CSV table of C-alpha atoms in Angstrom, one decimal:
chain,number,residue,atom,x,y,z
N,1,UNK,CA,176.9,74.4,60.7
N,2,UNK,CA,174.9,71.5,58.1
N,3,UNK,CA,173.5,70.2,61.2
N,4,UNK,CA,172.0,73.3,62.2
N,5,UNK,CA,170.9,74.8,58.6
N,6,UNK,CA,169.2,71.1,58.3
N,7,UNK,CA,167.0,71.8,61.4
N,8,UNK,CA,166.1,75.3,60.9
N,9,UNK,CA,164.7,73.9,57.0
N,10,UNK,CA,163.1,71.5,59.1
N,11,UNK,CA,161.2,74.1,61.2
N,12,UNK,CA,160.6,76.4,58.4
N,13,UNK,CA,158.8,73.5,56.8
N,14,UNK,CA,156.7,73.1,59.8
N,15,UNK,CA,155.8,76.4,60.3
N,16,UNK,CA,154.6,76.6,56.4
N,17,UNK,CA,152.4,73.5,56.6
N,18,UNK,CA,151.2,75.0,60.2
N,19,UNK,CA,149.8,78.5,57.9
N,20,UNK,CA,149.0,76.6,54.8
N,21,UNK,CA,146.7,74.9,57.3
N,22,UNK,CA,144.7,77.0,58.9
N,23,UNK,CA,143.1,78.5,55.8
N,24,UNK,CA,141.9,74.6,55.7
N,25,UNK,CA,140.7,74.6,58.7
N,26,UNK,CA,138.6,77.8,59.0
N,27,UNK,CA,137.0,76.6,55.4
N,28,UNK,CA,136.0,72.9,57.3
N,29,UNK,CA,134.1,75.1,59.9
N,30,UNK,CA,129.9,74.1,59.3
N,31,UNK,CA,127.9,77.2,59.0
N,32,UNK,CA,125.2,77.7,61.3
N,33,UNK,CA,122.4,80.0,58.5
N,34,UNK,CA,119.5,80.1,61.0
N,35,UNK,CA,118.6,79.8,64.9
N,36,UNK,CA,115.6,78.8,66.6
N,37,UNK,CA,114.9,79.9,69.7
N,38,UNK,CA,112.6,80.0,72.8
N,39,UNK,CA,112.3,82.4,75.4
N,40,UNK,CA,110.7,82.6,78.5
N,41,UNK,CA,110.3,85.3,80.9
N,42,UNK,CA,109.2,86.2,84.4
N,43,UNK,CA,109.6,89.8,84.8
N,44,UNK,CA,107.6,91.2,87.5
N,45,UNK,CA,107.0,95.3,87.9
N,46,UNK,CA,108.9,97.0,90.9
N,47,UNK,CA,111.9,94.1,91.3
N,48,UNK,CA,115.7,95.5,90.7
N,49,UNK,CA,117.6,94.6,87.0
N,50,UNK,CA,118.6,91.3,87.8
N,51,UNK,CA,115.8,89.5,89.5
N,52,UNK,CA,114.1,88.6,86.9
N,53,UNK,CA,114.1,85.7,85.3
N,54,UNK,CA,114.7,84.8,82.2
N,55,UNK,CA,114.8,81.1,80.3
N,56,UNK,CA,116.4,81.0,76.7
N,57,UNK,CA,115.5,77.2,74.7
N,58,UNK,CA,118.2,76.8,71.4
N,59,UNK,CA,116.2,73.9,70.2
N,60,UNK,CA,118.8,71.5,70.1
N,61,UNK,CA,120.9,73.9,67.3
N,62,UNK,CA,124.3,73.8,66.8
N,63,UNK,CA,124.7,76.2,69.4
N,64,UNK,CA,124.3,77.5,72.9
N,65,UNK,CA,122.9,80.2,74.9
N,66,UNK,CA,125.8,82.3,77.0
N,67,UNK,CA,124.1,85.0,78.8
N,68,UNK,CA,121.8,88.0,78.3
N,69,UNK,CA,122.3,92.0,79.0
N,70,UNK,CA,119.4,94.1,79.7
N,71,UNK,CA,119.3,97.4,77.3
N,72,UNK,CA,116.5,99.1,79.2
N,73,UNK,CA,117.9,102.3,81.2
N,74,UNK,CA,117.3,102.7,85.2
N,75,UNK,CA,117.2,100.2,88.1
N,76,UNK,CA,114.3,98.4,88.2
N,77,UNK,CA,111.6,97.0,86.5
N,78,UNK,CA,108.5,99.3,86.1
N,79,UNK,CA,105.0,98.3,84.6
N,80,UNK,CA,105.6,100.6,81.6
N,81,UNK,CA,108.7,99.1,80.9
N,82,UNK,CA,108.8,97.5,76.9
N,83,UNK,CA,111.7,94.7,78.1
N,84,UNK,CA,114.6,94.1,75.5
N,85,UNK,CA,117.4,92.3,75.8
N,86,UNK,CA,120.5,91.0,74.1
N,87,UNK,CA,121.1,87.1,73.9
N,88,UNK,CA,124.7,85.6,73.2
N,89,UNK,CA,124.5,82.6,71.5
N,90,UNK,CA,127.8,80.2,71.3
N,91,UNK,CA,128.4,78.2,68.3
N,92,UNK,CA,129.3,74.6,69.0
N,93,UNK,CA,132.8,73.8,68.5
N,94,UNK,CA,133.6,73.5,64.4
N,95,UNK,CA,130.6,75.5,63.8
N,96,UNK,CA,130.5,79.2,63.0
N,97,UNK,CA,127.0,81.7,62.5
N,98,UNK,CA,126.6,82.6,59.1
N,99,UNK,CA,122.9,84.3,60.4
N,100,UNK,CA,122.3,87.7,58.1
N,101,UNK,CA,119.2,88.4,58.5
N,102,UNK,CA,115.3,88.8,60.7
N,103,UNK,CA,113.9,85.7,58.3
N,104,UNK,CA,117.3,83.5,59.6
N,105,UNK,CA,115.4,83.9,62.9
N,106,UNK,CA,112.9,82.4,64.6
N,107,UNK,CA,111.6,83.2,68.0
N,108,UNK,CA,109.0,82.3,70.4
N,109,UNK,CA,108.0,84.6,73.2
N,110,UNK,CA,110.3,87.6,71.9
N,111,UNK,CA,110.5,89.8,68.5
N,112,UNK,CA,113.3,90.6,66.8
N,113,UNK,CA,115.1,93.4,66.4
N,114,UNK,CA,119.2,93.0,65.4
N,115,UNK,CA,121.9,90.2,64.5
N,116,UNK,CA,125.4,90.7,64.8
N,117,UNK,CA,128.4,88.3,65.3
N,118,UNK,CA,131.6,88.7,67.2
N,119,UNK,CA,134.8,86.7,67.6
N,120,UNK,CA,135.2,85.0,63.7
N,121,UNK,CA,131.4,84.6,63.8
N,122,UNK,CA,131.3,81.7,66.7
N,123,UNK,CA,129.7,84.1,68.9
N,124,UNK,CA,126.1,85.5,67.7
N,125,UNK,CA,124.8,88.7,69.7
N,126,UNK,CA,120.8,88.9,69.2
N,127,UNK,CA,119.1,92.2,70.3
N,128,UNK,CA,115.4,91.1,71.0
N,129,UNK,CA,112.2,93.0,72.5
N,130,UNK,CA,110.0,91.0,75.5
N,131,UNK,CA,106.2,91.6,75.5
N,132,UNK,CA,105.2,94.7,77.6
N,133,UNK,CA,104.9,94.3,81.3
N,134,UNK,CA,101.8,95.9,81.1
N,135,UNK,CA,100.8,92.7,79.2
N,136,UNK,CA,102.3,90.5,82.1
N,137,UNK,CA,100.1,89.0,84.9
N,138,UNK,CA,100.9,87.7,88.6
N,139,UNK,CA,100.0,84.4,90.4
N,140,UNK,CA,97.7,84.2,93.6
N,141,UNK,CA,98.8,84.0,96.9
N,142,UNK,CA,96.0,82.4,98.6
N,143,UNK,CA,92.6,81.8,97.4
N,144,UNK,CA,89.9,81.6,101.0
N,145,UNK,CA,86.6,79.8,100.7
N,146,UNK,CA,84.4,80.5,103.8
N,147,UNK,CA,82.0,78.1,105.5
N,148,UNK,CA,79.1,80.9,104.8
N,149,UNK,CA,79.7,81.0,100.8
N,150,UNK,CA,82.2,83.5,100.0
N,151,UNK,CA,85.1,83.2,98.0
N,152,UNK,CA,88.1,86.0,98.4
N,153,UNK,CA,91.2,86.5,97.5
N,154,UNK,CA,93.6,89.4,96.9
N,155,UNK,CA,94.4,91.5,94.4
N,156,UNK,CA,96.8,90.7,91.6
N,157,UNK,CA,99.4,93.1,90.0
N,158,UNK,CA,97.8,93.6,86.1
N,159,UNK,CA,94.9,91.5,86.1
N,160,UNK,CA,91.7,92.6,85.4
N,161,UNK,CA,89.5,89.8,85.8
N,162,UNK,CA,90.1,86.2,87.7
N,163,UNK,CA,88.1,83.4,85.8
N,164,UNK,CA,87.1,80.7,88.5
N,165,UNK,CA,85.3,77.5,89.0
N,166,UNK,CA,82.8,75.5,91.9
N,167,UNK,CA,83.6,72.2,92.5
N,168,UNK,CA,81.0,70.1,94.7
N,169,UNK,CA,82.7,66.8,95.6
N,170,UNK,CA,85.2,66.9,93.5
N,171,UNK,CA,83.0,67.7,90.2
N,172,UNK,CA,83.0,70.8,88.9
N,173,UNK,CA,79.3,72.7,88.6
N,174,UNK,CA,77.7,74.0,85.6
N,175,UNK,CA,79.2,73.8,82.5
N,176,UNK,CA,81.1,76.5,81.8
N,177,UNK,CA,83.8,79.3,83.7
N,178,UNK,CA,82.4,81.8,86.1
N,179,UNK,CA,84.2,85.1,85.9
N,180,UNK,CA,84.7,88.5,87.8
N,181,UNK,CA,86.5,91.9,88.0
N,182,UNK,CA,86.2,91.8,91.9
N,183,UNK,CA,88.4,90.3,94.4
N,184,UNK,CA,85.6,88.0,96.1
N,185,UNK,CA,82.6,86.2,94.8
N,186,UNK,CA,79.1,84.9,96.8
N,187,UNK,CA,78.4,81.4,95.5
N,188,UNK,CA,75.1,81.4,97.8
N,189,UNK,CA,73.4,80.4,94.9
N,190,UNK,CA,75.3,77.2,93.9
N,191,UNK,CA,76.7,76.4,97.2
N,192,UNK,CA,73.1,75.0,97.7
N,193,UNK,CA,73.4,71.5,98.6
N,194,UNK,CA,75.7,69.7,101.4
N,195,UNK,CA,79.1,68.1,100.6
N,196,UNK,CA,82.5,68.9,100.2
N,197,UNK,CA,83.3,72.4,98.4
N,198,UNK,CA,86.4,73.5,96.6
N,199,UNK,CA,87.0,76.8,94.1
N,200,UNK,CA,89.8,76.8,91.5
N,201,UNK,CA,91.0,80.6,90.2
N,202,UNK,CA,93.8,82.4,87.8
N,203,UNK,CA,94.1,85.8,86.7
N,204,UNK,CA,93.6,87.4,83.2
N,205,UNK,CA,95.6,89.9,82.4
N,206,UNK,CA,93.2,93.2,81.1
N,207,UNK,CA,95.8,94.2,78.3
N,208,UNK,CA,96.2,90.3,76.9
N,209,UNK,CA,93.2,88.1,77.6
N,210,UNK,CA,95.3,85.1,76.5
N,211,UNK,CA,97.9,85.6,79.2
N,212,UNK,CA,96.4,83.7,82.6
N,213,UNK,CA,98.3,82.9,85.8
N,214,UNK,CA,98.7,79.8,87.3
N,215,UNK,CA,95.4,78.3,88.7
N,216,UNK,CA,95.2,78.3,92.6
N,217,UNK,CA,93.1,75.7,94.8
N,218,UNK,CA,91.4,76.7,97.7
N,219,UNK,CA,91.0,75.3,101.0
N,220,UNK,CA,88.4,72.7,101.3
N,221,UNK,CA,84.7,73.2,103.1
N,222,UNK,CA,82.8,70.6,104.5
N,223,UNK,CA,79.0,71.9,103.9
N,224,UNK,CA,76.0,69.8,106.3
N,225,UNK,CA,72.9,70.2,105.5
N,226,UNK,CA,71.8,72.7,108.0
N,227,UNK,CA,74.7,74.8,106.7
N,228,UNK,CA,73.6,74.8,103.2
N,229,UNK,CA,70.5,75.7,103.9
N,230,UNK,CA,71.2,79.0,105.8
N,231,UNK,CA,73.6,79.9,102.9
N,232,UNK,CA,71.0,79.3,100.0
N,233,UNK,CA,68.4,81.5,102.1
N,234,UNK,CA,70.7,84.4,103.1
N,235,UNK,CA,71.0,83.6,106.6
N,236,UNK,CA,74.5,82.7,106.6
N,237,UNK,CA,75.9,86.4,107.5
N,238,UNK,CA,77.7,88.6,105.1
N,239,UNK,CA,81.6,87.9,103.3
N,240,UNK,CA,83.8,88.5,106.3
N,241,UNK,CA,86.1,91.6,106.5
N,242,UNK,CA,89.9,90.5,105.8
N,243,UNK,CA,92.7,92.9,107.3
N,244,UNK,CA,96.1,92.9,107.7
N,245,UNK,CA,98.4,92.9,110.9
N,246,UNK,CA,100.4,96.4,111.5
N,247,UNK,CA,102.9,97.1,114.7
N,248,UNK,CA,104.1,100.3,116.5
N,249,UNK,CA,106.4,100.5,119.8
N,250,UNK,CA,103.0,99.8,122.0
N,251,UNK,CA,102.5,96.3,120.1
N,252,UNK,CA,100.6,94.8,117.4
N,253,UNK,CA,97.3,94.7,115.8
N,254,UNK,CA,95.0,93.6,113.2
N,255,UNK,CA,93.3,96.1,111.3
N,256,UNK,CA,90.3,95.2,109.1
N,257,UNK,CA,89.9,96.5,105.3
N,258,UNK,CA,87.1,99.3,106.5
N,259,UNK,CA,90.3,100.5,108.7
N,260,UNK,CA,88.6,99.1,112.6
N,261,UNK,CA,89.9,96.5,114.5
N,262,UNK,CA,89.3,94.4,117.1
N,263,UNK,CA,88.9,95.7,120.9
N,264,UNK,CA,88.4,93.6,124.0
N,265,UNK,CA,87.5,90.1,122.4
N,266,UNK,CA,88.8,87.0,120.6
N,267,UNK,CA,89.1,87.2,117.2
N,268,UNK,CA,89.9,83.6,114.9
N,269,UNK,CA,92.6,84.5,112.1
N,270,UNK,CA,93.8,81.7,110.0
N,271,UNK,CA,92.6,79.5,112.2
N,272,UNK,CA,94.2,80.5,115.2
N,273,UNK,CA,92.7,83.0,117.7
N,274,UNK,CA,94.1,85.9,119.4
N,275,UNK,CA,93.0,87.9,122.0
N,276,UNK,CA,93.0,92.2,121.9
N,277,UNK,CA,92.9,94.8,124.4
N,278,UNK,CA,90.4,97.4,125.1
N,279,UNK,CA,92.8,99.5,123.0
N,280,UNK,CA,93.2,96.8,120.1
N,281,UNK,CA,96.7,95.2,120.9
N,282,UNK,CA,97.0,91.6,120.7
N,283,UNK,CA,97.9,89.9,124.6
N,284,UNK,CA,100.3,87.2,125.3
N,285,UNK,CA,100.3,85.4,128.5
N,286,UNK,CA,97.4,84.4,130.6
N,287,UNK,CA,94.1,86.2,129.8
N,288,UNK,CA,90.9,86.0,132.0
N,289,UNK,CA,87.8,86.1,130.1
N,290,UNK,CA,83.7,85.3,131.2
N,291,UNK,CA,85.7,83.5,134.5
N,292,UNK,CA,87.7,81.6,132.2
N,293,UNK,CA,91.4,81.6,132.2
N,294,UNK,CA,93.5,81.0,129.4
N,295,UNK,CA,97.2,81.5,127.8
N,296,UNK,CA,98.3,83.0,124.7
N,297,UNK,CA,102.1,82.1,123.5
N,298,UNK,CA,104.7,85.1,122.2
N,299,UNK,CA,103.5,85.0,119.2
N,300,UNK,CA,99.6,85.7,120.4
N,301,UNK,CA,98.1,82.7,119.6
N,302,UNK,CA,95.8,80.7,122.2
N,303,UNK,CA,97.3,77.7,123.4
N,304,UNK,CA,94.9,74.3,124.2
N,305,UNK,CA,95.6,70.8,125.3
N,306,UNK,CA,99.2,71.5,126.2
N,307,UNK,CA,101.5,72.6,129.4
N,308,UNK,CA,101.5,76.4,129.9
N,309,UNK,CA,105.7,77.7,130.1
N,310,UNK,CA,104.7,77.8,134.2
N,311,UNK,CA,103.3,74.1,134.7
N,312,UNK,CA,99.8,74.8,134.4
N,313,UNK,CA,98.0,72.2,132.1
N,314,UNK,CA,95.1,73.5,129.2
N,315,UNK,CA,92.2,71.5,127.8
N,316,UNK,CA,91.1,70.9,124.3
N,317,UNK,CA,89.1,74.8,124.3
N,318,UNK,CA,92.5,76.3,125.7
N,319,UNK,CA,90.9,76.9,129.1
N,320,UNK,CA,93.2,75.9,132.2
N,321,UNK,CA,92.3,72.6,134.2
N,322,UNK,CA,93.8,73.0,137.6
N,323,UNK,CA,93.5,76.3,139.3
C-alpha cells in the first residue's frame, strides 16, 4: 500500500508541474502586432466563384497565408461586382497575432475592412475589399498586322483605349505612344518605307487609366519597296473584313463582320485557304477549279506538295501532278 501511495504522489507531482507549465508556455509565445501583406488578383467578369485567381504575399512575417472565402453573394463573377474576401493567416509555430487594429495592417492591392483572430490568436481572419471589376482589364488574344498597313485586333472586356507602338526593323518610330478607342488602326502613313514591320499593343482600362494589360507582339511583315509605296499612296486596298467561323447540320462557314460570307471561291484564313460552295459551305475532298484540280483535308484546308489519302501526288500550289 506505501508502494502504491509513493507512485500516485509521484504522478500528482507530475501532473502539477505539467499545469504550472503551461501558463509558462503560452506567456513565451512571441506576439505578432502587425502583418504586411500583398495581394494579387485575376478576377475576370462572367467566370463561376472559384476560378479566379487569387495570389496572397506575407512578406516573409511570422506567419502564413491558409486560404481565402469569398463574401460576395451569387455564382459568378459579374462586372459590377466590388470583390471582398476573407484571408486566413497562420501564425508560425510559437508565435501568436496580437493585430487590433486597421493601422496594424498594411496592404497592397486590397483595402481593409476587419481583423479578428480565432483559435488562442494563432489564426488571424482578415475581411478585405478587391478593386472593382469594373476597374479590371483583359489581355489580347492576337494582335494582326496586314501586308497592306492595317493593324486589328479584337475587342477587350473593360478597356477603353489600347496604347500601341510601330516598330521598323526592330526600332520603334516616332517618339512617343500612339493611341486609340477603336479595335484597328491604318499606319499608311508611317508604314512608308521598306523593311521589316512589327506593332506592340495593351489595353487601358476606361475606369483606371493606370491599370494596362500585358503588351502583345504581332506577327511580323516583310515590306519591299513596291509594297510600301502602294500603302503610302492609298493604293494598297482597304483594312480587310475579319469574321468568324459558325456551323449548322448542313456544314460550316465563315461569316464576315458585315454578316456576308464567302460563295463559290477560295478564301486565305490564317494562312491557310479553304474553298466554299455556291451556298457558302466550306468543301473537303477534291475540288475542280479554272481546270485545276485540287484537295482539301477534313478539316477544309488545301493540301500542296503532299500525297492525297487516294495516291494522287500535289505540287507546291496544291494543284495535282498526275492525272
Amino acid at each position: 500500500m506505501k508502494h502504491r501511495k509513493k507512485l500516485a504522489a509521484a504522478a500528482m507531482t507530475v501532473l502539477m508541474a505539467a499545469l504550472m507549465a503551461m501558463p509558462a508556455m503560452a506567456a513565451s509565445r512571441k506576439k505578432i502586432s502587425s502583418v504586411n501583406l500583398e495581394i494579387e488578383a485575376d478576377i475576370q467578369p462572367d467566370t463561376r466563384y472559384g476560378e479566379e485567381t487569387i495570389e496572397v504575399d506575407t512578406k516573409g512575417g511570422k506567419y502564413s497565408f491558409d486560404y481565402y472565402e469569398i463574401e460576395n453573394t451569387g455564382f459568378e463573377w459579374t462586372r459590377e461586382d466590388i470583390p471582398q474576401i476573407v484571408i486566413y493567416l497562420r501564425a508560425d509555430e510559437g508565435y501568436y497575432f496580437s493585430v487590433s487594429k486597421a493601422s496594424s495592417v498594411k496592404l497592397s492591392g486590397a483595402t481593409y475592412i476587419k481583423a479578428s483572430k480565432q483559435d488562442s490568436s494563432e489564426i488571424l481572419k482578415l475581411t478585405v475589399k478587391l478593386p472593382p471589376l469594373a476597374e479590371s482589364v483583359g489581355d489580347l488574344t492576337e494582335v494582326v498586322l496586314t501586308d497592306n498597313g492595317y493593324g486589328m485586333w479584337d475587342a477587350v472586356p473593360g478597356a477603353a483605349t489600347y496604347e500601341f507602338r510601330l516598330y521598323r526593323n526592330g526600332e520603334g518610330i516616332g517618339v512617343t505612344m500612339l493611341s486609340t478607342t477603336g479595335t484597328d488602326y491604318n499606319f499608311k502613313d508611317i508604314m512608308d518605307r521598306p523593311g521589316s514591320y512589327q506593332i506592340k499593343i495593351r489595353p487601358v482600362n476606361g475606369l483606371n487609366v493606370s491599370n494596362k494589360g500585358e503588351w502583345m507582339e504581332s506577327n511580323i511583315v516583310n515590306l519591299s519597296k513596291e509594297q510600301a509605296a502602294a500603302i503610302r499612296n492609298g493604293e494598297a486596298g482597304s483594312r480587310p473584313l475579319r469574321g468568324a467561323w459558325k456551323s449548322n447540320a448542313q456544314g460550316s462557314w465563315y461569316e464576315l463582320e458585315d454578316g456576308s460570307y464567302p460563295m463559290n471561291q477560295w478564301m486565305e484564313l490564317e494562312g491557310q485557304w479553304y474553298f466554299f460552295d455556291e451556298n457558302g459551305y466550306m468543301k473537303t475532298g477534291w475540288i475542280e477549279w479554272n481546270g485545276k484540280k485540287y484537295y482539301c483535308n477534313k478539316a477544309g484546308v488545301m493540301q500542296k506538295n503532299t500525297t492525297t489519302p487516294d495516291g494522287y501526288i500535289l505540287d507546291e500550289n496544291g494543284t495535282l501532278k498526275n492525272d
